[in-house]
C-alpha positions as a printed Julia matrix, in Angstrom:
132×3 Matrix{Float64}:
   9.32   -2.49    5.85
   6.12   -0.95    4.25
   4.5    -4.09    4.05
   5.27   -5.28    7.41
   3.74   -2.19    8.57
   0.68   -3.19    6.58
   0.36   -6.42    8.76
   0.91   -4.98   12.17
  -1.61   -2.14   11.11
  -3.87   -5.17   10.11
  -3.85   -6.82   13.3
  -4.16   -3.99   15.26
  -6.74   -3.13   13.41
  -8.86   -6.49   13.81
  -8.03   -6.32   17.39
  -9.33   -2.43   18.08
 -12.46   -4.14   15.64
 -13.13   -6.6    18.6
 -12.2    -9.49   16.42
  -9.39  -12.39   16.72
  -7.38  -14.72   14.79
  -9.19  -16.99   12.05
  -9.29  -18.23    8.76
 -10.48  -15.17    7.26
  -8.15  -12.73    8.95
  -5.25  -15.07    8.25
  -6.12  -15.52    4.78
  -6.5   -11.57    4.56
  -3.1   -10.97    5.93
  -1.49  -13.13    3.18
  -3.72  -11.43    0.59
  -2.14   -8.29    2.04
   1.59   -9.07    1.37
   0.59   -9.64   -2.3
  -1.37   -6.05   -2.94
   1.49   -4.67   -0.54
   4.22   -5.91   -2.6
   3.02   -5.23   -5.9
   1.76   -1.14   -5.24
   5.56   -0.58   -3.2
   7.08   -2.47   -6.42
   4.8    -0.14   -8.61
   5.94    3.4    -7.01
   9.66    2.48   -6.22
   9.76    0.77  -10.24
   8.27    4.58  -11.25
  10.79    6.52   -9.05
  13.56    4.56  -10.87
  12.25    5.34  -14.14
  11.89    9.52  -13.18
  15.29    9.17  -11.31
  16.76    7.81  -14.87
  15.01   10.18  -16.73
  15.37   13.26  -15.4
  19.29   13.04  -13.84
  19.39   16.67  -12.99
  16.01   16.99  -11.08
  15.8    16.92   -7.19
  14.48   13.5    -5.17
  11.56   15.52   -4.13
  10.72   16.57   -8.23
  10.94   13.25   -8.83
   8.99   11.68   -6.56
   6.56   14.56   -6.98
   6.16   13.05  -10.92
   5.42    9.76   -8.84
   2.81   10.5    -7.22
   1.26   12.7    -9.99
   0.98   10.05  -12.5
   1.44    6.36  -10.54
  -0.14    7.87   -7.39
  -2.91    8.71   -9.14
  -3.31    4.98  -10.97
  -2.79    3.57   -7.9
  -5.22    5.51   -5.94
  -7.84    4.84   -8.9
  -7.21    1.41   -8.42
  -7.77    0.83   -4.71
 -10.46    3.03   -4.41
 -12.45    0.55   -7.4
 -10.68   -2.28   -5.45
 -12.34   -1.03   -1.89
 -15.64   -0.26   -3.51
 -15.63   -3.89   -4.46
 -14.76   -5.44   -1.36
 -17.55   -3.47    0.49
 -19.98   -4.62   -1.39
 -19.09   -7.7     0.12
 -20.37   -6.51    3.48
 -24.03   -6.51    2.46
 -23.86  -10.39    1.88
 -25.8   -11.7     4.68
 -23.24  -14.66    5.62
 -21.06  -13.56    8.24
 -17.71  -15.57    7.14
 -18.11  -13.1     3.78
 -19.06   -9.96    5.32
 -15.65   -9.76    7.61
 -13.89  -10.87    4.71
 -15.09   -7.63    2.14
 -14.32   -5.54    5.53
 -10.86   -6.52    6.28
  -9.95   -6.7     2.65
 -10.71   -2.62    1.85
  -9.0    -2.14    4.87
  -5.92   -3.92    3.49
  -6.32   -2.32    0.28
  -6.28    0.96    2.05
  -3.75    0.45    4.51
  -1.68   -0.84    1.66
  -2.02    2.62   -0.18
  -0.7     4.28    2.3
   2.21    2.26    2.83
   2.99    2.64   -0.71
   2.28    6.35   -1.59
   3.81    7.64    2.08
   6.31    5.1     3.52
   7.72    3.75    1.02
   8.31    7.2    -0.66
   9.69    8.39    2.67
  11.78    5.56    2.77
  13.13    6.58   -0.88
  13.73    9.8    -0.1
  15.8     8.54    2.96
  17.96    6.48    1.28
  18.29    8.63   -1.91
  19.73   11.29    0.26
  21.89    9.41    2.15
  23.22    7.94   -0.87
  23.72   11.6    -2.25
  25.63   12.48    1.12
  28.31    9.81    0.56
């Protein structure tokens, strides 16, 4: 679900940019399943491994360890990954320039996905599996 979201927040977001459907944003949006995939396996792999370690803590402690040590990798990592992309947008052919754009959006957009949805979709299902 958190990667789907990252598509449908990519499109909307070329469309409220004033562009449309190409190469670039096609290629973009496939590039965005990858980065999407991998940072939602990253914090849902780390949850497991607090949820394992610490059997007595709370959801919420646990995911709290998350984000204080993978968050913070992850975050690291975009950011250096967005920084990159941008400079991108000062090459002076076009085809390039709205491909360093869209891709630190993606990169972004992807962040959030995994640091807030997906841990709002683990806390969801953690506590409905507590509840039965």
């Amino acid at each position: 679900i958190p990667i789907i979201l990252v598509v449908i927040w990519l499109y909307g977001f070329i469309y409220l940019m004033g562009d449309s459907l190409n190469v670039i944003t096609l290629v973009i949006s496939s590039l965005s399943l990858g980065v999407g995939i991998d940072y939602c396996i990253h914090v849902t792999e780390r949850f497991r491994e607090e949820k394992l370690k610490n059997k007595k803590e709370s959801i919420s402690l646990s995911l709290q360890n998350v984000a204080n040590t993978s968050g913070i990798a992850l975050f690291g990592a975009a950011v250096s990954d967005i920084m990159g992309f941008l400079v991108i947008t000062f090459s002076p052919m076009g085809v390039f320039n709205l491909f360093g754009f869209y891709s630190a959006a993606m990169i972004g957009l992807s962040l959030i996905a995994a640091l807030i949805i997906t841990t709002a979709a683990i806390c969801v299902l953690e506590k409905s599996d507590e509840e039965e």
